[in-house]
Short mmCIF file of C-alpha atoms in Angstrom, two decimals:
data_model
loop_
_atom_site.label_atom_id
_atom_site.label_comp_id
_atom_site.label_asym_id
_atom_site.label_seq_id
_atom_site.Cartn_x
_atom_site.Cartn_y
_atom_site.Cartn_z
CA MET A 42 11.78 42.01 60.43
CA THR A 43 13.28 38.54 60.87
CA LEU A 44 13.12 36.49 64.06
CA ASN A 45 16.82 37.13 64.66
CA GLN A 46 16.30 40.87 64.30
CA LEU A 47 13.35 40.81 66.71
CA THR A 48 15.46 38.87 69.19
CA LEU A 49 18.26 41.42 68.96
CA VAL A 50 15.87 44.35 69.36
CA PHE A 51 14.38 42.70 72.44
CA CYS A 52 17.86 42.14 73.87
CA LEU A 53 18.70 45.78 73.22
CA PHE A 54 15.66 46.84 75.22
CA TYR A 55 16.42 44.36 77.98
CA PHE A 56 20.05 45.34 78.37
CA SER A 57 19.17 49.05 78.24
CA LEU A 58 16.92 48.50 81.26
CA GLN A 59 19.35 46.29 83.14
CA SER A 60 22.64 48.00 82.52
CA GLN A 61 23.67 51.37 81.14
CA ASN A 62 27.34 50.59 80.67
CA LEU A 63 29.81 49.14 78.24
CA LYS A 64 29.00 45.57 79.16
CA ALA A 65 25.64 46.06 77.44
CA ILE A 66 27.35 46.92 74.15
CA ASP A 67 29.71 43.96 74.41
CA SER A 68 26.79 41.62 75.14
CA LEU A 69 24.88 42.91 72.14
CA MET A 70 27.89 42.50 69.88
CA LYS A 71 28.36 38.92 71.03
CA LEU A 72 24.75 38.29 70.01
CA HIS A 73 25.60 39.62 66.57
CA GLU A 74 28.69 37.39 66.52
CA ASP A 75 26.49 34.38 67.23
CA ASN A 76 24.26 35.52 64.37
CA GLY A 77 27.19 35.51 61.92
CA PHE A 78 28.95 38.84 62.46
CA SER A 79 32.73 38.86 62.15
CA GLY A 80 34.35 42.25 62.45
CA ASN A 81 35.49 45.21 64.51
CA VAL A 82 33.36 48.08 65.80
CA LEU A 83 34.04 51.46 67.40
CA TYR A 84 31.88 54.16 68.95
CA ALA A 85 33.40 57.52 69.88
CA ASN A 86 31.82 60.59 71.44
CA LYS A 87 33.59 63.90 70.87
CA ASP A 88 37.29 63.31 71.63
CA SER A 89 36.95 59.96 73.40
CA ILE A 90 36.62 56.40 72.22
CA VAL A 91 33.76 55.07 74.31
CA PHE A 92 33.77 51.51 73.03
CA LYS A 93 35.65 49.33 70.58
CA GLY A 94 35.63 45.59 70.16
CA SER A 95 36.64 42.66 67.97
CA TYR A 96 34.30 39.76 67.25
CA GLY A 97 35.04 36.76 65.07
CA TYR A 98 38.02 35.79 62.99
CA ALA A 99 40.51 37.52 60.74
CA ASN A 100 41.07 34.12 59.17
CA PHE A 101 38.58 31.33 59.87
CA GLU A 102 40.68 28.54 58.32
CA LYS A 103 43.67 29.35 60.50
CA GLU A 104 41.47 30.31 63.48
CA ILE A 105 43.14 33.70 63.81
CA LYS A 106 41.00 35.95 65.98
CA LEU A 107 40.39 39.58 65.11
CA ASN A 108 42.15 42.23 67.20
CA ASP A 109 42.60 46.02 67.28
CA ASN A 110 45.29 45.86 64.58
CA SER A 111 43.26 43.79 62.12
CA LYS A 112 43.11 45.54 58.75
CA PHE A 113 39.90 45.47 56.72
CA ASP A 114 39.31 46.28 53.06
CA LEU A 115 37.35 49.54 53.21
CA ALA A 116 35.93 49.15 49.70
CA SER A 117 34.00 52.38 48.96
CA LEU A 118 34.83 53.94 52.33
CA SER A 119 38.12 54.63 50.52
CA LYS A 120 36.50 57.34 48.38
CA GLN A 121 36.64 59.99 51.12
CA PHE A 122 40.44 59.68 51.15
CA THR A 123 40.52 60.23 47.40
CA ALA A 124 38.32 63.29 47.84
CA VAL A 125 40.56 64.83 50.50
CA SER A 126 43.63 64.14 48.36
CA ILE A 127 42.02 66.23 45.61
CA LEU A 128 41.10 68.99 48.08
CA MET A 129 44.71 69.11 49.25
CA LEU A 130 45.80 69.68 45.64
CA ILE A 131 43.18 72.43 45.33
CA GLU A 132 44.62 74.13 48.40
CA GLN A 133 48.06 73.82 46.84
CA ASN A 134 46.67 75.73 43.82
CA LYS A 135 47.30 72.78 41.51
CA LEU A 136 43.60 72.43 40.77
CA GLN A 137 40.29 74.24 41.03
CA TYR A 138 36.80 72.87 41.52
CA THR A 139 35.99 74.16 38.05
CA THR A 140 39.03 72.60 36.34
CA ASP A 141 37.94 70.71 33.22
CA ILE A 142 39.57 67.28 33.09
CA LYS A 143 40.36 67.82 29.39
CA THR A 144 43.03 70.26 30.55
CA ILE A 145 44.67 67.27 32.20
CA TRP A 146 43.99 64.71 29.45
CA PRO A 147 43.28 66.67 26.24
CA ASN A 148 42.50 63.50 24.29
CA LEU A 149 39.58 62.46 26.45
CA PRO A 150 36.41 62.53 24.32
CA TYR A 151 34.33 64.28 26.99
CA ASN A 152 33.66 67.99 27.36
CA GLY A 153 32.70 69.93 30.45
CA ILE A 154 33.52 67.42 33.20
CA THR A 155 34.90 69.35 36.16
CA ILE A 156 36.64 68.24 39.33
CA GLU A 157 33.53 69.02 41.35
CA HIS A 158 31.40 66.92 38.99
CA LEU A 159 33.69 63.98 39.72
CA LEU A 160 33.64 64.59 43.48
CA ARG A 161 29.83 64.76 43.57
CA HIS A 162 29.15 61.81 41.24
CA GLN A 163 27.83 64.16 38.55
CA SER A 164 30.26 63.39 35.72
CA GLY A 165 28.09 60.96 33.74
CA LEU A 166 31.13 58.77 33.05
CA PRO A 167 30.27 55.14 32.28
CA ASP A 168 30.99 52.44 34.85
CA TYR A 169 34.42 51.02 34.10
CA MET A 170 33.32 47.60 35.35
CA ASP A 171 30.78 47.41 32.54
CA PHE A 172 33.46 47.49 29.87
CA LEU A 173 36.29 45.73 31.70
CA GLU A 174 34.15 42.61 32.07
CA LYS A 175 33.68 42.40 28.28
CA LYS A 176 36.29 40.37 26.41
CA SER A 177 35.94 42.67 23.42
CA TYR A 178 37.41 45.50 25.50
CA TRP A 179 39.66 43.77 27.99
CA ASP A 180 41.81 40.64 28.17
CA GLN A 181 40.29 38.81 31.14
CA SER A 182 43.65 37.29 32.08
CA LYS A 183 45.13 40.73 32.82
CA ILE A 184 44.76 42.96 35.87
CA ALA A 185 43.70 46.48 34.96
CA THR A 186 45.23 49.64 36.42
CA ASN A 187 44.08 53.25 36.58
CA GLN A 188 46.07 54.07 33.46
CA ASP A 189 44.24 51.30 31.63
CA ILE A 190 40.93 52.93 32.56
CA ILE A 191 42.11 56.31 31.32
CA ASN A 192 43.31 54.68 28.07
CA LEU A 193 39.97 52.92 27.53
CA LEU A 194 38.01 56.10 28.21
CA THR A 195 40.24 57.92 25.73
CA THR A 196 40.18 55.44 22.86
CA SER A 197 36.87 53.56 23.06
CA ASN A 198 34.43 56.50 22.86
CA PHE A 199 32.04 55.22 25.48
CA PRO A 200 29.13 57.66 25.64
CA LEU A 201 28.33 59.62 28.79
CA LEU A 202 25.37 58.34 30.79
CA PHE A 203 24.06 61.92 31.03
CA LYS A 204 25.30 65.45 30.47
CA SER A 205 27.83 66.31 33.14
CA GLY A 206 26.49 68.45 35.97
CA THR A 207 22.82 67.70 35.30
CA GLU A 208 22.30 64.52 37.33
CA ASN A 209 23.72 62.58 40.25
CA ARG A 210 24.63 58.93 39.77
CA TYR A 211 27.11 57.01 41.94
CA SER A 212 30.32 56.58 39.96
CA ASN A 213 33.29 54.37 40.75
CA THR A 214 34.83 55.56 37.49
CA GLY A 215 34.80 59.15 38.71
CA TYR A 216 36.89 58.31 41.73
CA VAL A 217 39.34 56.25 39.69
CA VAL A 218 39.80 59.32 37.49
CA LEU A 219 40.28 61.50 40.60
CA ALA A 220 43.00 59.19 41.94
CA SER A 221 44.66 59.30 38.52
CA ILE A 222 44.61 63.10 38.67
CA VAL A 223 46.32 62.94 42.07
CA GLU A 224 49.04 60.77 40.56
CA LYS A 225 49.52 62.97 37.50
CA LEU A 226 49.69 66.28 39.37
CA SER A 227 51.74 65.03 42.34
CA GLU A 228 54.07 63.00 40.09
CA THR A 229 53.90 60.07 42.46
CA THR A 230 51.74 57.00 42.94
CA PHE A 231 48.41 57.34 44.69
CA GLU A 232 49.68 54.93 47.33
CA GLU A 233 52.74 57.09 48.00
CA PHE A 234 50.65 60.27 48.09
CA LEU A 235 48.34 58.85 50.74
CA GLN A 236 51.24 57.61 52.82
CA LYS A 237 53.15 60.87 52.74
CA ASN A 238 50.27 63.34 53.04
CA ILE A 239 47.64 61.52 55.10
CA PHE A 240 48.61 58.27 56.80
CA THR A 241 52.02 59.33 58.17
CA PRO A 242 50.98 62.83 59.39
CA LEU A 243 47.95 61.38 61.17
CA ASP A 244 49.84 58.41 62.65
CA MET A 245 47.52 56.07 60.79
CA ASN A 246 50.13 53.37 61.09
CA ASN A 247 47.75 50.53 60.23
CA SER A 248 46.53 52.05 56.98
CA LYS A 249 47.66 51.42 53.43
CA ILE A 250 46.56 50.44 49.95
CA VAL A 251 46.48 46.68 49.46
CA ARG A 252 46.08 44.97 46.08
CA ARG A 253 46.43 41.33 47.01
CA ILE A 254 46.94 39.88 43.54
CA TYR A 255 48.43 42.81 41.66
CA LYS A 256 50.94 43.42 44.45
CA PRO A 257 50.93 40.55 46.99
CA ASP A 258 51.16 41.58 50.64
CA ASN A 259 52.07 39.21 53.47
CA ASP A 260 51.01 41.55 56.26
CA PRO A 261 49.89 39.21 59.10
CA ASN A 262 47.23 41.73 60.20
CA LEU A 263 45.32 41.58 56.91
CA THR A 264 41.92 39.97 57.27
CA VAL A 265 40.26 37.61 54.81
CA GLY A 266 36.83 38.35 53.34
CA TYR A 267 34.07 35.74 53.53
CA PHE A 268 30.70 35.36 51.91
CA LYS A 269 28.43 33.18 53.99
CA LYS A 270 26.54 34.48 56.99
CA GLY A 271 25.48 32.10 59.71
CA ASN A 272 27.60 29.27 61.11
CA LYS A 273 30.83 31.03 62.00
CA ASN A 274 32.72 27.75 62.04
CA LYS A 275 31.96 27.02 58.36
CA PRO A 276 32.13 30.23 56.34
CA ASN A 277 32.71 30.19 52.60
CA TYR A 278 35.84 31.94 51.39
CA LEU A 279 34.50 34.51 48.98
CA PHE A 280 37.21 35.49 46.54
CA ASN A 281 35.70 35.64 43.08
CA ASP A 282 38.43 34.92 40.55
CA GLU A 283 36.56 36.87 37.88
CA LEU A 284 37.03 40.04 39.95
CA LYS A 285 40.84 39.85 39.87
CA ILE A 286 40.86 42.08 36.76
CA TYR A 287 39.94 45.02 39.04
CA ASP A 288 42.72 44.40 41.56
CA GLY A 289 45.14 47.01 40.20
CA ILE A 290 42.68 49.90 40.35
CA VAL A 291 42.71 52.50 43.15
CA GLY A 292 40.72 55.57 44.13
CA ASP A 293 37.30 53.99 44.43
CA GLY A 294 38.54 51.35 46.89
CA MET A 295 41.57 49.28 48.02
CA ILE A 296 42.45 51.15 51.22
CA HIS A 297 42.82 48.78 54.17
CA THR A 298 42.73 50.06 57.73
CA THR A 299 41.46 49.63 61.29
CA THR A 300 38.64 51.17 63.30
CA THR A 301 41.13 53.13 65.42
CA ASP A 302 42.84 54.62 62.38
CA LEU A 303 39.46 55.68 61.02
CA TYR A 304 38.83 57.47 64.31
CA LYS A 305 42.11 59.36 63.79
CA TRP A 306 40.89 60.20 60.29
CA ILE A 307 37.53 61.63 61.34
CA LYS A 308 39.21 63.67 64.09
CA ALA A 309 41.52 65.16 61.46
CA LEU A 310 38.53 66.14 59.33
CA LYS A 311 36.71 67.59 62.34
CA ASN A 312 39.78 69.59 63.40
CA ASN A 313 40.66 70.71 59.85
CA THR A 314 44.09 69.15 60.19
CA LEU A 315 44.49 68.27 56.51
CA ILE A 316 42.21 70.71 54.72
CA SER A 317 40.62 74.06 55.53
CA LYS A 318 37.35 74.48 57.38
CA SER A 319 35.67 75.85 54.28
CA ASN A 320 36.64 72.84 52.19
CA THR A 321 35.60 70.45 54.95
CA GLU A 322 32.20 72.14 55.09
CA LYS A 323 31.91 71.82 51.32
CA MET A 324 32.87 68.15 51.55
CA PHE A 325 30.15 67.62 54.16
CA SER A 326 27.45 69.38 52.10
CA GLY A 327 25.33 68.66 49.05
CA ASP A 328 24.44 71.03 46.23
CA ALA A 329 21.47 71.94 44.04
CA ILE A 330 21.72 68.71 42.02
CA SER A 331 21.83 66.46 45.07
CA SER A 332 21.50 67.53 48.68
CA SER A 333 22.61 64.08 49.87
CA THR A 334 25.96 63.80 48.08
CA GLY A 335 29.16 65.32 49.43
CA PHE A 336 32.73 64.49 48.51
CA GLY A 337 33.29 60.76 49.04
CA LEU A 338 30.49 60.82 51.61
CA MET A 339 26.70 60.87 51.73
CA ILE A 340 24.78 63.45 53.78
CA GLN A 341 21.62 62.79 55.75
CA ASP A 342 19.52 64.59 58.35
CA SER A 343 17.20 63.18 61.00
CA LYS A 344 15.24 64.43 64.00
CA SER A 345 17.16 62.20 66.39
CA LEU A 346 20.70 62.85 65.12
CA GLY A 347 20.57 66.07 63.15
CA LYS A 348 22.93 66.33 60.19
CA TYR A 349 25.35 63.46 59.71
CA VAL A 350 27.70 62.11 57.05
CA LEU A 351 28.08 58.44 56.26
CA HIS A 352 29.20 55.88 53.74
CA THR A 353 29.16 52.14 53.19
CA GLY A 354 31.54 49.75 51.48
CA ASN A 355 30.95 46.32 49.99
CA TRP A 356 33.57 44.20 48.21
CA GLN A 357 34.76 40.59 48.24
CA GLY A 358 33.05 39.66 51.52
CA TYR A 359 33.63 42.97 53.30
CA ILE A 360 30.64 45.07 54.31
CA ASN A 361 31.52 48.31 56.11
CA PHE A 362 29.70 51.28 57.57
CA MET A 363 30.85 54.65 58.89
CA LEU A 364 28.78 57.49 60.35
CA TYR A 365 29.70 60.85 61.86
CA VAL A 366 27.13 63.11 63.55
CA LEU A 367 28.18 66.73 63.15
CA LYS A 368 26.43 68.34 66.12
CA SER A 369 27.08 65.71 68.80
CA GLU A 370 30.43 64.66 67.30
CA GLU A 371 29.54 60.99 67.60
CA PHE A 372 31.38 58.54 65.37
CA VAL A 373 30.52 54.93 64.54
CA VAL A 374 32.57 52.47 62.50
CA ILE A 375 31.58 48.90 61.66
CA LEU A 376 34.05 46.83 59.63
CA SER A 377 32.87 43.31 58.76
CA ASN A 378 34.72 40.59 56.85
CA ASN A 379 31.82 38.12 56.70
CA SER A 380 29.18 39.88 54.58
CA TYR A 381 27.15 40.80 57.64
CA GLU A 382 24.43 43.18 56.51
CA GLU A 383 22.78 44.22 59.79
CA TYR A 384 25.10 47.20 60.21
CA SER A 385 22.20 49.64 60.59
CA LEU A 386 21.00 47.70 63.62
CA ILE A 387 24.50 47.58 65.10
CA ASN A 388 24.89 51.32 64.46
CA ASN A 389 21.70 52.16 66.36
CA GLN A 390 22.72 49.94 69.25
CA LEU A 391 26.21 51.43 69.47
CA ILE A 392 24.86 54.98 69.52
CA LYS A 393 22.10 54.29 72.06
CA ASN A 394 24.22 52.30 74.50
CA GLY A 395 27.28 54.44 73.91
CA ARG A 396 25.33 57.54 74.87
CA GLN A 397 24.12 55.84 78.04
CA SER A 398 27.70 54.96 78.93
CA THR A 399 28.78 58.59 78.69
CA ASN A 400 25.91 59.96 80.79
#
């Protein structure tokens, strides 16, 4: 544990003794801000937001402070939205968990990959980033789209990493394929599907897909991602120009939203607003291949929290964390745009002090 971490742990203990209220959480978050954190946080207990706060800058160069409406790139936190989109199609009888993806794209050179394999990261599909970054497969001056990934999988005969349904290995490719299935079966873009079926019904008015190079967006509430931790007055703008080739791809990332909109999202899952209780339970559960992998979420269990679902996201300076405890109905979101990696410490502090504030 670093000196800064020890200092924060001590401060947590100190503030817990001195004050069991929301000021303790705010004080702790300001310590994280001084340590390099820039982002928004939220802690909710059952049907109430106990605490939310903004610390740092949406744009350091322009000195634009973060606020409740600041939109962050969710990176892999986006996968749960892709999963629910698929479950909605299943409930519309357009798909089944056992549907083989060759029935959708007959020319794909893979046999036996089902929808559930894709949802649970059990497809064995190769990582699309591994072949997009090679000039022999992709023109590095072009931005790839989902259709380009499907075309490459169809024509290039990349071998599976393992036989589908026999192992569990995290797969961005699987969720790109799932988003492509949503587009094909709904006959609309993935962006339009999310807006019509999820964001608008849930009043997630600060949520949308953003592809900043492929489809420039001048939304003033968009944050900028940064790389360097430490001196908040001199961060390094992260954008890696080599990564622009991925900017047209959706399903595994690209959703931008706020902490409050994510609270609306988790409430909808809890209340079975979008999908049935049985499908929600399946989404929040593992299987025989992997007890820790749900649909777009990971599943854990601990003595202190019981069963909970979580996920992280990391892309272009954004590091995000989301956790939902099933029994106590506690929800934590940490969205950071300055590569701040101490989210596990922040999570523990939000839960501990948030619980004290509700007692």
